[in-house]
Short mmCIF file of C-alpha atoms (C1' of nucleotides) in Angstrom, two decimals:
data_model
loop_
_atom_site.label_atom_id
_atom_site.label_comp_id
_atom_site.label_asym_id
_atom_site.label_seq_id
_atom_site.Cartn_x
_atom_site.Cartn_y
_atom_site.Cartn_z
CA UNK W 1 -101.54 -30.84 33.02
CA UNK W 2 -98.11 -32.55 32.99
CA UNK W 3 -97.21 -33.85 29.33
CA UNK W 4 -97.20 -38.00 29.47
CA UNK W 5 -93.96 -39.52 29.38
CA UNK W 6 -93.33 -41.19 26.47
CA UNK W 7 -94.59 -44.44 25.68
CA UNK W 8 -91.03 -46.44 25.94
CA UNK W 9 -91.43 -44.72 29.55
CA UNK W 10 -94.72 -45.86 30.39
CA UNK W 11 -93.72 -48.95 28.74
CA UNK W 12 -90.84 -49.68 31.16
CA UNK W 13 -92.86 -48.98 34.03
CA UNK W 14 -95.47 -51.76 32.29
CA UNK W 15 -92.20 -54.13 32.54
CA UNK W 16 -91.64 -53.52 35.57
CA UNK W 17 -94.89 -54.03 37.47
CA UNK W 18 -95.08 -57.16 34.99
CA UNK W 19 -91.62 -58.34 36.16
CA UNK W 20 -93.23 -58.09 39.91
CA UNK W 21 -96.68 -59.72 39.35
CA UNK W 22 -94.60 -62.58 37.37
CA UNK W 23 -92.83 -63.17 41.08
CA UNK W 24 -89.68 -63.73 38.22
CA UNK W 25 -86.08 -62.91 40.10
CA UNK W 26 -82.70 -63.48 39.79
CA UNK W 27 -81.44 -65.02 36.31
CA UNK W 28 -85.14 -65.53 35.24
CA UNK W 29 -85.66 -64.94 31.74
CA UNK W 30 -88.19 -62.69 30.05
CA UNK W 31 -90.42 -63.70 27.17
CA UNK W 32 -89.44 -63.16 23.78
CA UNK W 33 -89.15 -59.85 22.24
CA UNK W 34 -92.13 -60.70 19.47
CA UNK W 35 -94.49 -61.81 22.90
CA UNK W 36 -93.60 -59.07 25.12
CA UNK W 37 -94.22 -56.29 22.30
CA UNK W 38 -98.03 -57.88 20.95
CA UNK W 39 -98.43 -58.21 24.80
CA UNK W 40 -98.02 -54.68 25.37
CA UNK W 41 -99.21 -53.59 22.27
CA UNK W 42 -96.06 -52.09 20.48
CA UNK W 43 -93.13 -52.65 18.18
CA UNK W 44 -90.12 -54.13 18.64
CA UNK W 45 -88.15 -50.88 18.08
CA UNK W 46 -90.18 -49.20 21.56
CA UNK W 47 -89.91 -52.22 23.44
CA UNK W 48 -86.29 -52.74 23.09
CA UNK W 49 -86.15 -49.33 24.12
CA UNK W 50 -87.73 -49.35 27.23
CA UNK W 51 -85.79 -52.94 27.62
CA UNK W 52 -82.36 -50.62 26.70
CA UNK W 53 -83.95 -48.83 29.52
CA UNK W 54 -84.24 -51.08 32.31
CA UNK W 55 -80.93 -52.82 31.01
CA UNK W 56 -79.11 -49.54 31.65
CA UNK W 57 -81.42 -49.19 35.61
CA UNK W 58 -79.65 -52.70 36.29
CA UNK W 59 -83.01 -54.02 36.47
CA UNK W 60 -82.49 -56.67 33.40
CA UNK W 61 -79.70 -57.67 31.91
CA UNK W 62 -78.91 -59.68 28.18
CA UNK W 63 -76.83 -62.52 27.20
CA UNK W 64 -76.01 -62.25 24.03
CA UNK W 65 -78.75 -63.62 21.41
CA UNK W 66 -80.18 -65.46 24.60
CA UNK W 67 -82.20 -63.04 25.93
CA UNK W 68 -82.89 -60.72 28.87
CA UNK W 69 -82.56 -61.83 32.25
CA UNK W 70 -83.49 -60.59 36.18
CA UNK W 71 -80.44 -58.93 37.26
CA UNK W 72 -78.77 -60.30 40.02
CA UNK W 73 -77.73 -58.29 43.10
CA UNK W 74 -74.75 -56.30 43.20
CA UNK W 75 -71.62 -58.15 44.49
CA UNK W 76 -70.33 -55.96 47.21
CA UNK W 77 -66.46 -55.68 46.86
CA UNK W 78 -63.33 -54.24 48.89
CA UNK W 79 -60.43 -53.74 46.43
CA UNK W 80 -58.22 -52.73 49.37
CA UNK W 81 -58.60 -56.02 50.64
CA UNK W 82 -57.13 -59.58 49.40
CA UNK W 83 -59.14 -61.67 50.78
CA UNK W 84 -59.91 -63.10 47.62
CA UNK W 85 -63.18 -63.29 45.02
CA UNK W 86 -64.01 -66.77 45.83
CA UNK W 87 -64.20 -66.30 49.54
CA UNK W 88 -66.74 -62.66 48.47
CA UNK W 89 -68.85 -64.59 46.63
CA UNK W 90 -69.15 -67.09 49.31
CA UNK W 91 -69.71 -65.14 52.10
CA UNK W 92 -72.61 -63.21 50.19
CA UNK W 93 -74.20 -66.28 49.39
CA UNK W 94 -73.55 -66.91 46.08
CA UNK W 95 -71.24 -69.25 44.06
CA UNK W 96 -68.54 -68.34 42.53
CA UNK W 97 -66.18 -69.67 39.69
CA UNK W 98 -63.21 -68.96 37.69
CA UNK W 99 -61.48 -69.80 34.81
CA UNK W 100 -58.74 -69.84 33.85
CA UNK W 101 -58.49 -68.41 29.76
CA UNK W 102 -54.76 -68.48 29.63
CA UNK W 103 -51.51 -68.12 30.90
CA UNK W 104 -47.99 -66.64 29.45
CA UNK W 105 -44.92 -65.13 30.46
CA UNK W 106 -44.17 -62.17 28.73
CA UNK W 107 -41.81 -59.45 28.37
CA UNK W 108 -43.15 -56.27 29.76
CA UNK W 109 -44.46 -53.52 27.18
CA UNK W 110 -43.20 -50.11 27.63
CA UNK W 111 -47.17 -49.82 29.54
CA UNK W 112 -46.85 -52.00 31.78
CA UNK W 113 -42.96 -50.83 32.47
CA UNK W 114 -44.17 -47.18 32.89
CA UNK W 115 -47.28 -48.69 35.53
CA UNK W 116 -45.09 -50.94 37.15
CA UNK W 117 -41.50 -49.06 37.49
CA UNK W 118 -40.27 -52.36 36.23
CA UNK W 119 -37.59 -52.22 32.69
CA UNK W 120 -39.24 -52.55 29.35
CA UNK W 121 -38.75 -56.41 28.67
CA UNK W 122 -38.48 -57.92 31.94
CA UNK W 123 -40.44 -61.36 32.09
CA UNK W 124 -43.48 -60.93 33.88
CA UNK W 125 -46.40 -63.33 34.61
CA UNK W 126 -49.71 -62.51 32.82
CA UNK W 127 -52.80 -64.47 33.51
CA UNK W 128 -56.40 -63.74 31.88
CA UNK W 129 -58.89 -65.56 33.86
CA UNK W 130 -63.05 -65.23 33.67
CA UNK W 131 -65.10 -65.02 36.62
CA UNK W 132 -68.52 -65.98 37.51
CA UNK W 133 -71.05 -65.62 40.16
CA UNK W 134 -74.08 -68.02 40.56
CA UNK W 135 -72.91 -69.22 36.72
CA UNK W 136 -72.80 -65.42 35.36
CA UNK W 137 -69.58 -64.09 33.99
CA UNK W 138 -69.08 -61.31 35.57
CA UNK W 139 -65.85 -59.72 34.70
CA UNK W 140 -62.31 -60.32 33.09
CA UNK W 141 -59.26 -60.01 35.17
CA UNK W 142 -56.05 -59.31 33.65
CA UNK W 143 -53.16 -60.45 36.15
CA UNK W 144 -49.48 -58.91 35.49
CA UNK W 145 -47.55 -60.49 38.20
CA UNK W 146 -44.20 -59.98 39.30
CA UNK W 147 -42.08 -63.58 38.79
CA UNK W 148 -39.39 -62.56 41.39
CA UNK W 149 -40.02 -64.61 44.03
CA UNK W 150 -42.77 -66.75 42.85
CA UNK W 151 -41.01 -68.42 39.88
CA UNK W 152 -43.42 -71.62 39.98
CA UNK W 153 -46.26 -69.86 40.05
CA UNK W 154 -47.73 -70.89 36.82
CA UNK W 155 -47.42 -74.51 37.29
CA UNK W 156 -50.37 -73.93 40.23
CA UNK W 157 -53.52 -74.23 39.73
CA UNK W 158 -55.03 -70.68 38.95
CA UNK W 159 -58.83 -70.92 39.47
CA UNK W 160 -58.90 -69.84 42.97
CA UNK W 161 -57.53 -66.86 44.70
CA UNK W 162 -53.66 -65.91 43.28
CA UNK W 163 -53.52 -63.82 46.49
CA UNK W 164 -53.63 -66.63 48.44
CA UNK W 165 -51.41 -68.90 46.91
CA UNK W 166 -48.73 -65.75 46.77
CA UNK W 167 -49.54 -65.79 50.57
CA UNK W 168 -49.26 -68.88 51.05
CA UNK W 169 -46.83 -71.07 48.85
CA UNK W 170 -44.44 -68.13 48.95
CA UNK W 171 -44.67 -65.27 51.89
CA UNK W 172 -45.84 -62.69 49.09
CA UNK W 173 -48.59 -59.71 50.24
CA UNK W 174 -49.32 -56.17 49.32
CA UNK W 175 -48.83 -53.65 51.91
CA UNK W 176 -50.34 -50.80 49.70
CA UNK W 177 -52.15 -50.39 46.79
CA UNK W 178 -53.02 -47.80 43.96
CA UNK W 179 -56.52 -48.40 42.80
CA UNK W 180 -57.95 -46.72 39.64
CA UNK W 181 -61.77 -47.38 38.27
CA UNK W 182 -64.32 -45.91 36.13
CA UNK W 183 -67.05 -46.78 33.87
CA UNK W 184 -66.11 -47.83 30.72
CA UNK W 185 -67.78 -49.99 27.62
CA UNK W 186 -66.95 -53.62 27.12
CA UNK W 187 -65.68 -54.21 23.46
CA UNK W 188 -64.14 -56.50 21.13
CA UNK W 189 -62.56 -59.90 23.21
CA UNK W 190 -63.42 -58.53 26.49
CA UNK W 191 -67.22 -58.29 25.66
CA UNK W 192 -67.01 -61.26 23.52
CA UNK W 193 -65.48 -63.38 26.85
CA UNK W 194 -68.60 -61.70 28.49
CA UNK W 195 -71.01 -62.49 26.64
CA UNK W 196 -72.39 -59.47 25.70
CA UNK W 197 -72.50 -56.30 23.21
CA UNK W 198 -69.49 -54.56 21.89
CA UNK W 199 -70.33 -51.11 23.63
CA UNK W 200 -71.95 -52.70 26.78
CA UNK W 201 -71.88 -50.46 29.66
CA UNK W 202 -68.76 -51.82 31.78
CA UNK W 203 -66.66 -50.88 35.29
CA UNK W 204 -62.65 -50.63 34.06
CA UNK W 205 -60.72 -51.00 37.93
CA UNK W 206 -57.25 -51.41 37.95
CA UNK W 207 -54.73 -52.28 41.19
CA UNK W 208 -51.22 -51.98 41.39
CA UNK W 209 -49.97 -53.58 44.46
CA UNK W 210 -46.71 -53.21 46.06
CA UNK W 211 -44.93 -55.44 49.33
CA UNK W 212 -43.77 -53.58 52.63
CA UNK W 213 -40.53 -52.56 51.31
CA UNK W 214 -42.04 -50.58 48.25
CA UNK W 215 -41.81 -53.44 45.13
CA UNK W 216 -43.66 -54.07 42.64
CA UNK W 217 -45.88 -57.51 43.45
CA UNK W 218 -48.76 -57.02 40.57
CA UNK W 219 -50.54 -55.16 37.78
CA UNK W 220 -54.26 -56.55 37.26
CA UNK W 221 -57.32 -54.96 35.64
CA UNK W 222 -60.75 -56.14 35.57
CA UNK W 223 -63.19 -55.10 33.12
CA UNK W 224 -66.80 -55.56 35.01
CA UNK W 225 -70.38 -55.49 33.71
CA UNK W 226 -71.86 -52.43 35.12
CA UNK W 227 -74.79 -53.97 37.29
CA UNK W 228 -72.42 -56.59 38.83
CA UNK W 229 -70.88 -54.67 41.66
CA UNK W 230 -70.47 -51.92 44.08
CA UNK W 231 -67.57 -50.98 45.46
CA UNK W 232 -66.63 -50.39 49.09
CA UNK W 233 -63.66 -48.33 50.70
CA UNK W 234 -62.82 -47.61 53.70
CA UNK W 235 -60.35 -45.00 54.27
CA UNK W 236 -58.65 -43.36 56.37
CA UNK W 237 -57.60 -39.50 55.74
CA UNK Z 1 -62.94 -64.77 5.96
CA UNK Z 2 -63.95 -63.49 8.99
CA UNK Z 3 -67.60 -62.07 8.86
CA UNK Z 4 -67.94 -58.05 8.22
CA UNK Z 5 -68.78 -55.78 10.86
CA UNK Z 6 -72.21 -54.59 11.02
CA UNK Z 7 -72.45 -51.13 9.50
CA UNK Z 8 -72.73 -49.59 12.79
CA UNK Z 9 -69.80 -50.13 14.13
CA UNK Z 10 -68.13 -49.57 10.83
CA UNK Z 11 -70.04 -46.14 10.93
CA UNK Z 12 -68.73 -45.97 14.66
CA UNK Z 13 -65.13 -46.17 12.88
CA UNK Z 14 -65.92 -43.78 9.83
CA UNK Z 15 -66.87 -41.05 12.57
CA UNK Z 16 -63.81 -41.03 14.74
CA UNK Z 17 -61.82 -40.97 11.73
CA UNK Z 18 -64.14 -38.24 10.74
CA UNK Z 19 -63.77 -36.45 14.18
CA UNK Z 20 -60.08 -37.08 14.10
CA UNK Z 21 -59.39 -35.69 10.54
CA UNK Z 22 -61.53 -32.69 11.30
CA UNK Z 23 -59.41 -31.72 14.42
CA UNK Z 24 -62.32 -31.54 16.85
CA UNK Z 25 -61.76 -31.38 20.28
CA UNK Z 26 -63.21 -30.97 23.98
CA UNK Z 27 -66.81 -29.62 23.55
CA UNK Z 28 -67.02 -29.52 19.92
CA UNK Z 29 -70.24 -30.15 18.40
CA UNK Z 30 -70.65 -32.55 15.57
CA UNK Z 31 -72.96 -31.92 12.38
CA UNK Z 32 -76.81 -32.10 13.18
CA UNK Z 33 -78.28 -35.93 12.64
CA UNK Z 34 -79.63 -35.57 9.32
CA UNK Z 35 -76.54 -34.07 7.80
CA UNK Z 36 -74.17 -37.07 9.20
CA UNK Z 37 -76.98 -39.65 8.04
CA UNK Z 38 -76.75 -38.36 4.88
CA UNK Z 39 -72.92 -37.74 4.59
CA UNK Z 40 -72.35 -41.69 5.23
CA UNK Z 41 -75.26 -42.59 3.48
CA UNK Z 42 -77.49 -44.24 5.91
CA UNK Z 43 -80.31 -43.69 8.21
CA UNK Z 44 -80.36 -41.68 11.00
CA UNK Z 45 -81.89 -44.64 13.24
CA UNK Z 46 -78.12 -46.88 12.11
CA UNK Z 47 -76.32 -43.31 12.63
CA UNK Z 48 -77.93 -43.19 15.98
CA UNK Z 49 -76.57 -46.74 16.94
CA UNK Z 50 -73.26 -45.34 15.87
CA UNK Z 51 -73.36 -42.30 18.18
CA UNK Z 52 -75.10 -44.10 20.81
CA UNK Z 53 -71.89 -46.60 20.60
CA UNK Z 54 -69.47 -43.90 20.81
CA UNK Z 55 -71.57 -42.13 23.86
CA UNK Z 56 -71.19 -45.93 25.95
CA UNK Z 57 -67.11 -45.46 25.04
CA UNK Z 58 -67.43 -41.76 26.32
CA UNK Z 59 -65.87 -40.18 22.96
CA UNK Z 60 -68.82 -37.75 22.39
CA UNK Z 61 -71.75 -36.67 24.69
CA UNK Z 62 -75.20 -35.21 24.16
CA UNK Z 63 -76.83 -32.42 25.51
CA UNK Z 64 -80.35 -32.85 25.67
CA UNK Z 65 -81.87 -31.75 22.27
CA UNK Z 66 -78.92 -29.87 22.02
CA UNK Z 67 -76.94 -31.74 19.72
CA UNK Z 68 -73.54 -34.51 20.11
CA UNK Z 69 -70.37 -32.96 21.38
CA UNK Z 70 -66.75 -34.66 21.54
CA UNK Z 71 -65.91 -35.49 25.08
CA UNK Z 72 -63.78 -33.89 27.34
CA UNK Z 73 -61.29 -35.96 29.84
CA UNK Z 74 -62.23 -37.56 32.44
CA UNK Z 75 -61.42 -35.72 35.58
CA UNK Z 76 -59.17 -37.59 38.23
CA UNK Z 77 -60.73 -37.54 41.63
CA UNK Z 78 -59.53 -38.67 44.99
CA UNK Z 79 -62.60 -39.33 47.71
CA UNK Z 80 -60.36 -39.86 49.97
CA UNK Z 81 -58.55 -36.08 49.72
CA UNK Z 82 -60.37 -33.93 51.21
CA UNK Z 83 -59.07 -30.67 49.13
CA UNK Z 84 -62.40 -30.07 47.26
CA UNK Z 85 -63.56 -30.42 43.64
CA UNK Z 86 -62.59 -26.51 42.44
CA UNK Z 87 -59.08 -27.20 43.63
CA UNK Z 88 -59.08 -30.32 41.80
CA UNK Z 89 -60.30 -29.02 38.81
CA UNK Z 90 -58.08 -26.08 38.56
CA UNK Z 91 -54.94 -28.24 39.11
CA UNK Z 92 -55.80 -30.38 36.40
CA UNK Z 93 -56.29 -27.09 34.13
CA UNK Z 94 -59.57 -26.43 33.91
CA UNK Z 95 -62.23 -23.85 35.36
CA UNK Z 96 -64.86 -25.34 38.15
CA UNK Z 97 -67.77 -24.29 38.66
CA UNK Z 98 -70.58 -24.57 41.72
CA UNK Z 99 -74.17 -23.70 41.89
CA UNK Z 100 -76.04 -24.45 45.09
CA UNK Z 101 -79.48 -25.55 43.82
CA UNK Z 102 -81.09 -25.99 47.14
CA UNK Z 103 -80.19 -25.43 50.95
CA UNK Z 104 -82.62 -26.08 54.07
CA UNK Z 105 -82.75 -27.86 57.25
CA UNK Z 106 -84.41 -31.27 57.63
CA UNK Z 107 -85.09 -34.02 60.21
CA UNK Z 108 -83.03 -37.23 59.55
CA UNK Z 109 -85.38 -39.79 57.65
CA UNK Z 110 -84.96 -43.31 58.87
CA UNK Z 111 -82.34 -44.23 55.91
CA UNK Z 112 -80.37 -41.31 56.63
CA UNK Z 113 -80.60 -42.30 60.49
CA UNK Z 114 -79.75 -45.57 59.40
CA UNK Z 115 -76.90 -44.31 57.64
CA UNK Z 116 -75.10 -41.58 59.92
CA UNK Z 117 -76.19 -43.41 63.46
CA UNK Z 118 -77.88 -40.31 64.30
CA UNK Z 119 -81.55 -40.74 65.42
CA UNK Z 120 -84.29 -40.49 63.17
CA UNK Z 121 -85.48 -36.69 62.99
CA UNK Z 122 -82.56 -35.44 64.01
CA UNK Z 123 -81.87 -31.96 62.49
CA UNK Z 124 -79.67 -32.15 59.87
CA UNK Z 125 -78.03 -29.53 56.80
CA UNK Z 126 -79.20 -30.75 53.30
CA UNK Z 127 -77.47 -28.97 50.03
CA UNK Z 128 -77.87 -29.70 46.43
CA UNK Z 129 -75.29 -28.93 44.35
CA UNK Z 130 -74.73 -28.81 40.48
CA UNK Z 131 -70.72 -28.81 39.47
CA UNK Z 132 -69.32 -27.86 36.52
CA UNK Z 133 -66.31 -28.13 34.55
CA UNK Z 134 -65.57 -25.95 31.65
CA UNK Z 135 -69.00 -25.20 31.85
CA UNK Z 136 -70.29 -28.89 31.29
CA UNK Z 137 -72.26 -30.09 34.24
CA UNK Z 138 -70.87 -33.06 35.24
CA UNK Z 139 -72.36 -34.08 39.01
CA UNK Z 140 -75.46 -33.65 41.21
CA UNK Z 141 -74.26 -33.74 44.70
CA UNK Z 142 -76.80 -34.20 47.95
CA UNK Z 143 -74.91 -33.19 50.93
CA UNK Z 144 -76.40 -34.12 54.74
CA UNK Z 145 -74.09 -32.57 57.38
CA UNK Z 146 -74.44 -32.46 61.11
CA UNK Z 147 -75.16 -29.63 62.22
CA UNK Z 148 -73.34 -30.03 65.48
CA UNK Z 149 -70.52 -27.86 65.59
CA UNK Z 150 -71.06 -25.71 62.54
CA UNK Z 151 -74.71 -24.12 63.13
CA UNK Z 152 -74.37 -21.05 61.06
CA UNK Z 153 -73.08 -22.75 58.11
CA UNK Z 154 -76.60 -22.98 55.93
CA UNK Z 155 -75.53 -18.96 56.19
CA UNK Z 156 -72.50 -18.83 54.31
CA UNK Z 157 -71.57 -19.21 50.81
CA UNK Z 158 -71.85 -22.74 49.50
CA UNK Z 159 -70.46 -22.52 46.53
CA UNK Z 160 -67.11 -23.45 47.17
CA UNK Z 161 -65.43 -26.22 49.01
CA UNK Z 162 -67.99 -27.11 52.03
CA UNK Z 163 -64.77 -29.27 53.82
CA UNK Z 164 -63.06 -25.88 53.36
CA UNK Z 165 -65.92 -23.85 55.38
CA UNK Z 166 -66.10 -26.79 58.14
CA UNK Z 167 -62.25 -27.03 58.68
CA UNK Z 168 -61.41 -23.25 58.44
CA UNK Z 169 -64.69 -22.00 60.23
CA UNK Z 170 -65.65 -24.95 62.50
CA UNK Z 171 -62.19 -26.70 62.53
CA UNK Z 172 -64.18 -29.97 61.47
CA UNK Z 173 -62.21 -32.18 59.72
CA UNK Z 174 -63.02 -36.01 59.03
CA UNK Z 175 -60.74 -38.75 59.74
CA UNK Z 176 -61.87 -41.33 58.18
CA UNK Z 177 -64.30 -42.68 55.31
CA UNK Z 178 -66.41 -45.08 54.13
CA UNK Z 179 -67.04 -44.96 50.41
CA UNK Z 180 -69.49 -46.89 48.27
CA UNK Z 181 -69.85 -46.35 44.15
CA UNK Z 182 -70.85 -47.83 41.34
CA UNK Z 183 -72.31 -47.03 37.90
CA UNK Z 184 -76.00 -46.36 38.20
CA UNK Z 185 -78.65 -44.62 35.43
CA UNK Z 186 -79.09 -41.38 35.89
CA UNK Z 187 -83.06 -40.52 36.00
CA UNK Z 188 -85.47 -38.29 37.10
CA UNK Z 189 -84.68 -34.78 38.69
CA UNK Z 190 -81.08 -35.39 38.51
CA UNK Z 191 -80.80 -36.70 34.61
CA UNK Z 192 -83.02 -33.34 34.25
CA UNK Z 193 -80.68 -30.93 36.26
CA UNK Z 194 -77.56 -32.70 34.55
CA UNK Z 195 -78.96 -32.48 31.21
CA UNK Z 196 -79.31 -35.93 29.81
CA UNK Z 197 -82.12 -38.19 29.27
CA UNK Z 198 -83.42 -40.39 31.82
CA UNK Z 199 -81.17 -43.19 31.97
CA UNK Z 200 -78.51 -42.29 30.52
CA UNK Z 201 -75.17 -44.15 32.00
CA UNK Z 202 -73.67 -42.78 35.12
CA UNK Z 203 -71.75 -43.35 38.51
CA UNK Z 204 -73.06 -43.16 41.89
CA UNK Z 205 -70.61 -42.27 44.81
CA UNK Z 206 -71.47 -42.03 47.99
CA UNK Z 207 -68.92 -41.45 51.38
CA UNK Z 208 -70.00 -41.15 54.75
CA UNK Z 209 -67.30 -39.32 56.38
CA UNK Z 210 -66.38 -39.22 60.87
CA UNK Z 211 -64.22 -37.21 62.68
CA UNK Z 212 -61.26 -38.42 64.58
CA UNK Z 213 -63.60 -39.43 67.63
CA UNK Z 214 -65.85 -41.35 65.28
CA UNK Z 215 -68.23 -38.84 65.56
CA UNK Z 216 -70.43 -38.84 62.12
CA UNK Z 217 -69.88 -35.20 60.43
CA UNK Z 218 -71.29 -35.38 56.61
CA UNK Z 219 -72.96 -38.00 54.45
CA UNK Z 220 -72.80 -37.40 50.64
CA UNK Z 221 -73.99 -38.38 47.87
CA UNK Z 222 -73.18 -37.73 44.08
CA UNK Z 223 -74.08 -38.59 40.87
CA UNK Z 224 -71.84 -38.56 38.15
CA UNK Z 225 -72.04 -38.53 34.08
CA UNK Z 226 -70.37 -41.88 33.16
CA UNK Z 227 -67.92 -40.25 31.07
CA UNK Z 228 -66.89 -37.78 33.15
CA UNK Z 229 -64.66 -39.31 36.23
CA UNK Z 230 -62.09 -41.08 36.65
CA UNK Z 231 -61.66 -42.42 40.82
CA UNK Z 232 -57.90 -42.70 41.99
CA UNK Z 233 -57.59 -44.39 45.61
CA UNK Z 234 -54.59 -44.91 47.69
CA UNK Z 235 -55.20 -47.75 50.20
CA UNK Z 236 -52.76 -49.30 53.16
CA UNK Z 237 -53.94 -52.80 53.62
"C1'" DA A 1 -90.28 -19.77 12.01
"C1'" DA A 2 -87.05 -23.17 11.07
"C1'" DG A 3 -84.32 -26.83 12.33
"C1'" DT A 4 -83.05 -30.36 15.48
"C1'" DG A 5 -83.15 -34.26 18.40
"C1'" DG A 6 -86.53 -37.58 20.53
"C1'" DT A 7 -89.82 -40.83 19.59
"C1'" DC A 8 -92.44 -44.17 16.96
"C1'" DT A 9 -94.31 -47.28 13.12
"C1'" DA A 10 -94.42 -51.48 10.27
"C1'" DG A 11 -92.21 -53.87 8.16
"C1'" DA A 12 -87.60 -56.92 6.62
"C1'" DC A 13 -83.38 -60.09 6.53
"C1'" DC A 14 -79.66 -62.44 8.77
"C1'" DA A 15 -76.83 -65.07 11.99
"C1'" DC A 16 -76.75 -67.36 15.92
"C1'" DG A 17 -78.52 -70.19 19.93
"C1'" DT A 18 -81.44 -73.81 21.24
"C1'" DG A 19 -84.02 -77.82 20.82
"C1'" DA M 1 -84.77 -76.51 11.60
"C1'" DC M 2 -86.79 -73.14 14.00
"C1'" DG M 3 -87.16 -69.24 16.75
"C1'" DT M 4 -84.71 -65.62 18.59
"C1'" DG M 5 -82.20 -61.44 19.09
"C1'" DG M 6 -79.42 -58.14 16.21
"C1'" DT M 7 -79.57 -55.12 12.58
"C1'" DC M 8 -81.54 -52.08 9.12
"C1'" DT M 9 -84.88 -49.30 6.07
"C1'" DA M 10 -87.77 -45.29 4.93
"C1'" DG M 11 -90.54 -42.94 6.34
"C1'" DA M 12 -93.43 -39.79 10.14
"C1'" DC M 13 -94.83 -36.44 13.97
"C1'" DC M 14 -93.77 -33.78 18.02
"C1'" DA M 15 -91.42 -30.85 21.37
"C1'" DC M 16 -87.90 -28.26 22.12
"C1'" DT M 17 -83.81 -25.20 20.92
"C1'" DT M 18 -82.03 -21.97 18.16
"C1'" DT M 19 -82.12 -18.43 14.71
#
DNA sequence: AAGTGGTCTAGACCACGTG
DNA sequence: ACGTGGTCTAGACCACTTT
């Protein structure tokens, strides 16, 4: 005799084959809390906890005080390439946005000196922008760019790929790249821009890209939510 | 007035000033449940959300029905290196550790074929593994090598560095990589063998790894506590 | 044997999103 | 305005770890 799993386990598992027999998928929302617990005959406490559950599988996911959702398929994603989120999305059959939250230039913190190998206090772009697929946020990007030979770049228009438009409008591209990531919870503005939980599981992934001849081109990190995306290298050693 | 905090996260607060005043550090257990609950005067469900909060930012851990512990750091890792975790470990100042759980022979299943390009029920090397640091177990790692080229190697001692057996006994070395991760639940055998509940936050890694004729040599896969790993990638692009 | 974390109940109020 | 998710209380029992 095995000992039964507990009932937020069995419960799950309930949600699950429900989810299935419902045909619901991608984006669709669940019932309410109140329905789904009488319907299966618990309280609210277990059945958030077997929805906690299948929240942290990647199975559902919740928008804050909207309610929980069919997660999405994971966005496949090459960091070591700059070909650009909107033309990802795209090609995996989604749609993508951005936005743009805001713009500056700034003087560089002693951080972003020490990442960069720039001086403390040399002006440096920094753009926050929001990105969606299929009308989902899906992560924040912080952009620290380099203004040396783009100086117009934040007159352009900033909701497609910055890649390109460095490519593009003025002969900029990385040649290498140092790429950090690993999983880390969403709080305070960044969860808030999500749309989700202070503490929600998250995927931190920083770049630091650098041209052919060794300089600094950009600092960026993008705070993910967890079930969004998988990441693909290929490398060669 | 901007609206209070709820007491959760101001609980979340209380305790890493707490932690913090007391000087705990790496591995450190915290008071049992009942005696925090009480100590900041609430109930051990809120005091749970608290601790729960702080396990999603990785500052403490759980063992199972062992009790919270403060964190460790995360370990920097390189996929693309091939110099093997203990070395890793060690160089960043701490003691590895490596138990092989399980070792046999199998016949390729048609994911794996799918996978390596080998045909299904093709003999292939399976290991488990369970790694520590300092004594925390921190990864459950499945490796599926070909057993072309290094036949006697379910023989020798797996406890080490495998790419260390297959270059210095075999002269096997890969050249190349593909590498796919991102944050998964842990569940099942492996949340069992790594101590933590069944989906409880973690990172799935997974390379697939050729020699310098393209010939496929190892597939791997390894699952990570959330808290535990940080990924550092060098890329030429 | 005692103590602990894991689970569960049956309520309640509030603030926010939606209609 | 209403319904919802988010938070919180004050208990309880069980299974497992530790003493």
């Amino acid at each position: 005799m095995g000992k039964s799993a507990p009932m937020y386990l069995q419960l799950r598992q309930q949600l699950v084959d429900w989810i299935r027999e419902k045909n619901l998928t991608s984006q669709d929302k669940l019932p309410a809390e109140r329905i789904l617990a009488s319907k299966f005959t618990t309280t609210r406490v277990t059945l958030r906890q077997a929805l906690a559950q299948l929240e942290a599988e990647g199975v559902i996911f919740r928008s804050n005080r909207r309610g929980w959702f069919v997660t999405p398929d994971r966005l496949s994603y090459d960091p070591s390439k700059d070909i650009g989120f909107n033309v990802y999305v795209q090609q995996q059959g989604s749609i993508p946005r951005t936005e743009t939250i805001s713009k500056e230039l700034i003087l560089a913190p002693r951080w972003l000196a020490d990442k960069s190998g720039l001086e403390v206090n040399t002006p440096i772009f920094h753009f926050v922008r929001r990105r969606y697929v299929d009308e989902r946020a899906l992560l924040i990007e912080h952009n620290y760019i380099n203004p040396e030979g783009c100086a117009g770049l934040m007159a352009l228009n900033t909701d497609d790929s910055l890649w390109q438009l460095l490519r593009d409008q003025y002969s900029l591209q990385p040649a290498s790249r140092n790429i950090e990531m690993y999983p880390q919870a969403l709080v305070d503005d960044t969860a808030d821009l999500l749309g989700v939980n202070t503490g929600s599981a998250g995927l931190y992934l920083q770049r630091i890209s650098y041209d052919d001849v060794g300089r600094f081109l950009e600092f960026d990190h993008e705070y993910w939510l967890h079930d969004a995306l998988k990441l693909v290298v290929n490398v060669k050693g």
